mmCIF file of C-alpha atoms in Angstrom:
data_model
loop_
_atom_site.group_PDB
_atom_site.id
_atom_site.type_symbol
_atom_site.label_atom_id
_atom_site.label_comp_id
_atom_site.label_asym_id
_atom_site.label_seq_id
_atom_site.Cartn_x
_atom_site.Cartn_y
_atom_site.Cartn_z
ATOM 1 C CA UNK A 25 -20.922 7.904 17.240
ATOM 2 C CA UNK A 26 -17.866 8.223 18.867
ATOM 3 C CA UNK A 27 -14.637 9.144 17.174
ATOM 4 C CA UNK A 28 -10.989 8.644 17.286
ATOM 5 C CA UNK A 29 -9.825 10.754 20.569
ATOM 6 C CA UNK A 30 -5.931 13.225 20.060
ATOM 7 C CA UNK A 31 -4.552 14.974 22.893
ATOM 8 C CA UNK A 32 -3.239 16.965 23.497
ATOM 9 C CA UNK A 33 -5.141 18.809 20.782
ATOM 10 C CA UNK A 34 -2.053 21.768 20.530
ATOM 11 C CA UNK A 35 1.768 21.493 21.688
ATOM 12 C CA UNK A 36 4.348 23.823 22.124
ATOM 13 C CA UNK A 37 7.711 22.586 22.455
ATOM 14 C CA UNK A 38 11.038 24.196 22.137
ATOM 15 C CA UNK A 39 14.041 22.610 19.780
ATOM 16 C CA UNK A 40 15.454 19.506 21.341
ATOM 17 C CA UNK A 41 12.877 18.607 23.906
ATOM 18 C CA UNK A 42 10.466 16.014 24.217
ATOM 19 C CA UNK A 43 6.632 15.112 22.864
ATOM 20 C CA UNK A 44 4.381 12.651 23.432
ATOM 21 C CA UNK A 45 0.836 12.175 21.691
ATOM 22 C CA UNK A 46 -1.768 10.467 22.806
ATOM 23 C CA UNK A 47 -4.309 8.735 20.485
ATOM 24 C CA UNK A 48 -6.890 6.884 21.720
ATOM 25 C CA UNK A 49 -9.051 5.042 18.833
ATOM 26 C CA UNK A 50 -12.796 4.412 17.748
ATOM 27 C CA UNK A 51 -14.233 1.607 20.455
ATOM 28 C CA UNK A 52 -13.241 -2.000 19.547
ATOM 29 C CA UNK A 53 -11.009 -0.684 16.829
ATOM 30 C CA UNK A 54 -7.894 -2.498 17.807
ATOM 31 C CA UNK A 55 -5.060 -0.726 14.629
ATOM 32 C CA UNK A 56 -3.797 2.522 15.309
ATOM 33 C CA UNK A 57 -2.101 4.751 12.468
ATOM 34 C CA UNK A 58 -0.018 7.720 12.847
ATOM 35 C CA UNK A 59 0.022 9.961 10.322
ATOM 36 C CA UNK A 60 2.357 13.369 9.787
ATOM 37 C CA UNK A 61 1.179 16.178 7.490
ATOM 38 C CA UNK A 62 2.956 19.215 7.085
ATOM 39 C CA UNK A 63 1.830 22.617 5.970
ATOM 40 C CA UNK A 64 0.158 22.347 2.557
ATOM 41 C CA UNK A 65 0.968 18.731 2.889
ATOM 42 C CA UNK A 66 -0.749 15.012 2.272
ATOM 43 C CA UNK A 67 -0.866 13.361 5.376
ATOM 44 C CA UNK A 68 2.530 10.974 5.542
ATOM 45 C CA UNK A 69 2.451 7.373 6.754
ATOM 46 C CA UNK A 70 4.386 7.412 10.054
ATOM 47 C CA UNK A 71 3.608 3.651 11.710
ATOM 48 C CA UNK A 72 1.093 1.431 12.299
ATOM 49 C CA UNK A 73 -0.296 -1.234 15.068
ATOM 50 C CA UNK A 74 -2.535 -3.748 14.872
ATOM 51 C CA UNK A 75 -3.059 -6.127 18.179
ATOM 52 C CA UNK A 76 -0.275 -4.124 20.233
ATOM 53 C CA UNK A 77 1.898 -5.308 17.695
ATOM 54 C CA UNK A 78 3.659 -2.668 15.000
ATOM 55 C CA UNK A 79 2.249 -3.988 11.976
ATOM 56 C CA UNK A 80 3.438 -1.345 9.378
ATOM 57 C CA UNK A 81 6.603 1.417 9.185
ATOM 58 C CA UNK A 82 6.847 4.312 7.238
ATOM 59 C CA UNK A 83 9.092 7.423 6.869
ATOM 60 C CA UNK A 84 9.221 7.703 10.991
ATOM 61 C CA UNK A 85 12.375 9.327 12.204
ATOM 62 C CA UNK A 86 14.861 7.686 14.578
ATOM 63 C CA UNK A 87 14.136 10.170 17.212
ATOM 64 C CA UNK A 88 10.297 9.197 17.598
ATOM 65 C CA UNK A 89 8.754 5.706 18.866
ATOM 66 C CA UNK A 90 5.497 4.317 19.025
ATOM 67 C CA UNK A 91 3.781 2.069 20.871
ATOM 68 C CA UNK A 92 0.230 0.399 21.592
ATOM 69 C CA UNK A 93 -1.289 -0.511 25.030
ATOM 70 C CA UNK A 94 -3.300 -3.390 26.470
ATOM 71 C CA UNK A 95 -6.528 -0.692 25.616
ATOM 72 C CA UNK A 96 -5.457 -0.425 22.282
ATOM 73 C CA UNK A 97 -4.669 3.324 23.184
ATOM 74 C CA UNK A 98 -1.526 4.310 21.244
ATOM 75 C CA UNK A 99 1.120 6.568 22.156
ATOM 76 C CA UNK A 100 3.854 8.191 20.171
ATOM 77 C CA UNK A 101 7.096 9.392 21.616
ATOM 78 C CA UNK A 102 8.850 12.282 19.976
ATOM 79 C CA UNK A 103 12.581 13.285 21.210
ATOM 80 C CA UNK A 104 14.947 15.707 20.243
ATOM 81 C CA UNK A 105 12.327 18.369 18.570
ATOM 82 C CA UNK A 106 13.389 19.792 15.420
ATOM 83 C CA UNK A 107 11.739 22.764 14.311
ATOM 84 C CA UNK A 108 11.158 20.528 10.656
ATOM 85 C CA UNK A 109 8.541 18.321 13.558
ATOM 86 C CA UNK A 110 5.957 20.978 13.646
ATOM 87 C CA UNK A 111 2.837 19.525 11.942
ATOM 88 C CA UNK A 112 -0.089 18.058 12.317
ATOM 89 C CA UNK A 113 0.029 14.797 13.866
ATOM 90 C CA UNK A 114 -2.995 12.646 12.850
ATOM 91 C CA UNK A 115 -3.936 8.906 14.397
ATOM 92 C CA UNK A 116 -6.242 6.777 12.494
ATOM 93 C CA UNK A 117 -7.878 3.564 13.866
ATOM 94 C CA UNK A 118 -10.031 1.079 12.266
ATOM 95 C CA UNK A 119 -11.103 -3.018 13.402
ATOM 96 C CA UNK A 120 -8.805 -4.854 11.868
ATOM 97 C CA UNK A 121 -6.090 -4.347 9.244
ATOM 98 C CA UNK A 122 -6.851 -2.732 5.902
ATOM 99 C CA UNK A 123 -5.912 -6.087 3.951
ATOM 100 C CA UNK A 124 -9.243 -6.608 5.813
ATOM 101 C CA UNK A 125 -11.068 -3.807 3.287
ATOM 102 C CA UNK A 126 -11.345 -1.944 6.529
ATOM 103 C CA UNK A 127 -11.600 2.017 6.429
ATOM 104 C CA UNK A 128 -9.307 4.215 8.606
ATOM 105 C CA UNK A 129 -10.828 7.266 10.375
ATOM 106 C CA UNK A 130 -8.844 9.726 11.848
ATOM 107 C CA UNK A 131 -8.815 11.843 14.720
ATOM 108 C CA UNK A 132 -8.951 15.670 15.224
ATOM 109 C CA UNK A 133 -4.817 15.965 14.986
ATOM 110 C CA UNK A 134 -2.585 17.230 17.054
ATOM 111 C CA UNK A 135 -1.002 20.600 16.181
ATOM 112 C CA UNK A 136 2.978 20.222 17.301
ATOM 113 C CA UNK A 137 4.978 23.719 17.233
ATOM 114 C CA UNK A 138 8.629 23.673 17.506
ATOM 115 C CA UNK A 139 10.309 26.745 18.492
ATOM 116 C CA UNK B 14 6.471 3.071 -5.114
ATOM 117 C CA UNK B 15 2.480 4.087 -5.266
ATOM 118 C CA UNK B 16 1.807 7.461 -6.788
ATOM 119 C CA UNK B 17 -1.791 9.364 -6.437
ATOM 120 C CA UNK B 18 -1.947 12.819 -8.583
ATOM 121 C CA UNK B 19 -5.021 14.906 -7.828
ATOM 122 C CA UNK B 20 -6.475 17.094 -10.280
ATOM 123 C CA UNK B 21 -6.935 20.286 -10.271
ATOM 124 C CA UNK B 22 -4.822 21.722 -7.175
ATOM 125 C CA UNK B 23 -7.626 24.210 -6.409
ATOM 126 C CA UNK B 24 -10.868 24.602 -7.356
ATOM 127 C CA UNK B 25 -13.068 27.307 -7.466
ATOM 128 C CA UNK B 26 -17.100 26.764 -8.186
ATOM 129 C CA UNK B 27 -20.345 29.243 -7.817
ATOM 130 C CA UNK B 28 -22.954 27.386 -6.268
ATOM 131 C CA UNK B 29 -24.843 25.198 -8.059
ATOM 132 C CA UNK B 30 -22.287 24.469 -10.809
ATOM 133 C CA UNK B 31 -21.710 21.027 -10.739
ATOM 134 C CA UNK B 32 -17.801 19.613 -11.635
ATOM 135 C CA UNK B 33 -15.616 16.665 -10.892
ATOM 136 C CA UNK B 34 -12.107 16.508 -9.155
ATOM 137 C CA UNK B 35 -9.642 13.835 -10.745
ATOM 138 C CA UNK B 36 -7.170 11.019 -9.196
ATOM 139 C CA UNK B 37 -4.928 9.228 -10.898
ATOM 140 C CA UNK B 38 -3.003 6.524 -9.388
ATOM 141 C CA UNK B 39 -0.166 4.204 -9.934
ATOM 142 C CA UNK B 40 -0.295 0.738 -8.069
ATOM 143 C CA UNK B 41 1.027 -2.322 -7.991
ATOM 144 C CA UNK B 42 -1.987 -4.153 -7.229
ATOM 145 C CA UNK B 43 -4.944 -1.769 -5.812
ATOM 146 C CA UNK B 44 -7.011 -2.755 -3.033
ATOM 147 C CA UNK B 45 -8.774 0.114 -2.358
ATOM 148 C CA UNK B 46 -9.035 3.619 -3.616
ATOM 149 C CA UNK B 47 -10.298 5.929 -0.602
ATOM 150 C CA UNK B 48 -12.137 9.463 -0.927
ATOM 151 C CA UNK B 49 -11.409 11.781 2.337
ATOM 152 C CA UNK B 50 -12.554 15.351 3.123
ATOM 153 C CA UNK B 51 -10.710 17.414 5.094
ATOM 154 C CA UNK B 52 -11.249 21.160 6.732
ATOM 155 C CA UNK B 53 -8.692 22.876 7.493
ATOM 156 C CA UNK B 54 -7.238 22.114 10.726
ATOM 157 C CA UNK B 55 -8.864 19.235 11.375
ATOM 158 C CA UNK B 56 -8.696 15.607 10.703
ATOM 159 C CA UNK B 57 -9.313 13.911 7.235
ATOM 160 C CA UNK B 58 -13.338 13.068 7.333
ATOM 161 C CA UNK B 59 -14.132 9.849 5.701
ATOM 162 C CA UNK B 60 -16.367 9.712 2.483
ATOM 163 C CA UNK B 61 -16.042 6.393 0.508
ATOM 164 C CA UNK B 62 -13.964 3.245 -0.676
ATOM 165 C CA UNK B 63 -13.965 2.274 -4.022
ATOM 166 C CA UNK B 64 -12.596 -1.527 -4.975
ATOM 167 C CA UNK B 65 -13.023 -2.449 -8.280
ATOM 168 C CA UNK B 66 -13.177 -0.876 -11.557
ATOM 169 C CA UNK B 67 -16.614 0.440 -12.720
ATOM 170 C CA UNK B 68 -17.670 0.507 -8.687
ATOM 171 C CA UNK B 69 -19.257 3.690 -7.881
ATOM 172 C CA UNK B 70 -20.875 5.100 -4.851
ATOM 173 C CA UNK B 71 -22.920 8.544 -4.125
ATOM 174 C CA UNK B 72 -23.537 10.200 -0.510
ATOM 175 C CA UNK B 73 -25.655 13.598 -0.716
ATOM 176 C CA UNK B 74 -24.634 15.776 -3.422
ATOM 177 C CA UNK B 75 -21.224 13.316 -3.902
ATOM 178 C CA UNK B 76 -20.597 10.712 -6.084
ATOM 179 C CA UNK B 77 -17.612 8.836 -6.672
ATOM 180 C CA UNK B 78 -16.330 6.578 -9.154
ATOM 181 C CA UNK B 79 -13.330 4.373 -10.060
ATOM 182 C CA UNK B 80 -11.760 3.062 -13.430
ATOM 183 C CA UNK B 81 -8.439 0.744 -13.613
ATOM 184 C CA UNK B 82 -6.440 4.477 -13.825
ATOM 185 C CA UNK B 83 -8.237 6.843 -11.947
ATOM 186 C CA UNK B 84 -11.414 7.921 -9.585
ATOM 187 C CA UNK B 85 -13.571 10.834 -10.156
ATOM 188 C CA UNK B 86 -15.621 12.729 -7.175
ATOM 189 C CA UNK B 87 -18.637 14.437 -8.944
ATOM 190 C CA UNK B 88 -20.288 17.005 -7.229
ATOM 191 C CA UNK B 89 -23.160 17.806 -8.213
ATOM 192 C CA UNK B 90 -25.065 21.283 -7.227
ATOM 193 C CA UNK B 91 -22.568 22.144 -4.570
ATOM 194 C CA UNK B 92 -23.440 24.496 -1.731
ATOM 195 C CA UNK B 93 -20.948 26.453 0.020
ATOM 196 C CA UNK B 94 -20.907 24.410 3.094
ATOM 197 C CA UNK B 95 -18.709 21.828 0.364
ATOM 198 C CA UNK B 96 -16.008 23.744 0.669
ATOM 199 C CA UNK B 97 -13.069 21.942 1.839
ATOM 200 C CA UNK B 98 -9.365 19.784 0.492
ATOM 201 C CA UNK B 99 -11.042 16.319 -0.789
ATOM 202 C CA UNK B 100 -8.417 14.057 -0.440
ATOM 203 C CA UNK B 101 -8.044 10.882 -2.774
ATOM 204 C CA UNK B 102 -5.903 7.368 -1.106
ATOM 205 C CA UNK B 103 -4.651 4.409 -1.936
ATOM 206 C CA UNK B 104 -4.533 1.499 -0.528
ATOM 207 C CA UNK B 105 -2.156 -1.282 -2.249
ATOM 208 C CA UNK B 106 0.134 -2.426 0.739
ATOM 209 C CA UNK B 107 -0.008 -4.011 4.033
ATOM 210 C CA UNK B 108 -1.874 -1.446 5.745
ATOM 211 C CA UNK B 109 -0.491 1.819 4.748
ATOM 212 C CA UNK B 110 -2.264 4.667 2.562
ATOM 213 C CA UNK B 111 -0.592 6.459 -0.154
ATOM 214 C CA UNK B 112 -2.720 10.091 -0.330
ATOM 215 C CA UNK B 113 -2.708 12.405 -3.164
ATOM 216 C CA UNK B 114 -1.453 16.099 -2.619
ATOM 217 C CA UNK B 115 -5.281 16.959 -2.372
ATOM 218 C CA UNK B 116 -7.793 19.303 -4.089
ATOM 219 C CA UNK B 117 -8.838 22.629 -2.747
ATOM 220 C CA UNK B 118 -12.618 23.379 -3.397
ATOM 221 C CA UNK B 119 -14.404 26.853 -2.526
ATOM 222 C CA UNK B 120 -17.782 27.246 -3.801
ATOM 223 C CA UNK B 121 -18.905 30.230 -3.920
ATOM 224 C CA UNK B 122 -22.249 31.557 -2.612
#
């Protein structure tokens, strides 16, 4: 079955520059999580869409956006890299919202390193 | 503000001895209590969602079940290949999970 889709898979960035993750969810799953989990870490609610729409915020910096396209492909924008941004970046997707009883299931992560 | 406490921190079994991992949670208002497994590295794996007190589901050598406090994963006979951080979630806003700070399991061969 196919799965929730990361890339890039492993980043390398230096302090102050620029990321962007792609996420690209399960096939007519139309929410899209982003999750943040650092070393020895739970996974930390970053922001949610459901419909193109964010449906949900969580502890997401100022510095990083989000947003959902028309293919339900989501895409989160990371500026001004601090080295405390290096973690695992996990997406989620599931059909419909979890007020739905809906399960998430996440992607492979993305592995962000901030020198 | 949700809290999930996971019980013990790391776990350490010979195969074939069966034991349970603990999760404890404070909602306001559950609506789901998820099970997740996750290697290291990778990306939680999806095991089960538990509702409503007294629920209880089983997949392989797994079984999971919830009370109005907490959920227990049994494992029962576990083989090495079980190895892995189980992680326990909750589910009691909009669309957000709260996760626990996870359970490390090695089994031993």
């Amino acid at each position: 079955a196919a799965g929730v889709i990361q890339s890039p898979r492993h980043l390398i960035k230096e302090k102050r520059e620029t990321a962007t993750l792609k996420c690209y969810p399960i096939p007519r799953h139309d929410t899209v999580y982003w999750y943040q989990q650092g070393p020895g870490q739970d996974p930390q609610f970053l922001i949610s869409f459901y419909e193109k729409m964010q449906s949900d915020k969580g502890s997401i910096p100022d510095r990083f956006s989000a947003q959902q396209f028309s293919d339900y492909h989501s895409e989160l924008n990371m500026s001004s890299l601090e080295l405390g941004d290096s973690a695992l970046y996990f997406c989620a997707s599931s059909l419909g919202l979890l007020s739905r009883k809906e399960t998430q299931y996440f992607g492979p992560g993305t592995r962000l390193l901030v020198l | 503000e949700d809290q999930v406490t996971q019980s013990p921190e790391a776990l350490r079994l010979q195969e074939g001895e069966s034991s349970s991992l603990n999760c404890s949670y404070t909602v306001s208002g559950l609506r789901g209590l998820f099970w997740y497994r996750q290697d290291p590295g990778k990306g939680p794996e999806f095991l089960f969602t538990l509702y409503s007190a007294g629920e209880e589901k089983e997949k392989e050598r797994l079984k999971a079940t919830l009370t109005k406090k907490e959920s227990f994963l049994h494992i029962t006979a576990p083989k090495p290949e079980d190895s892995a951080t189980y992680l326990c979630a909750v589910h009691s806003g909009y669309s957000t999970l709260t996760f626990g700070k996870g359970t490390m399991l090695l089994v031993s061969p």
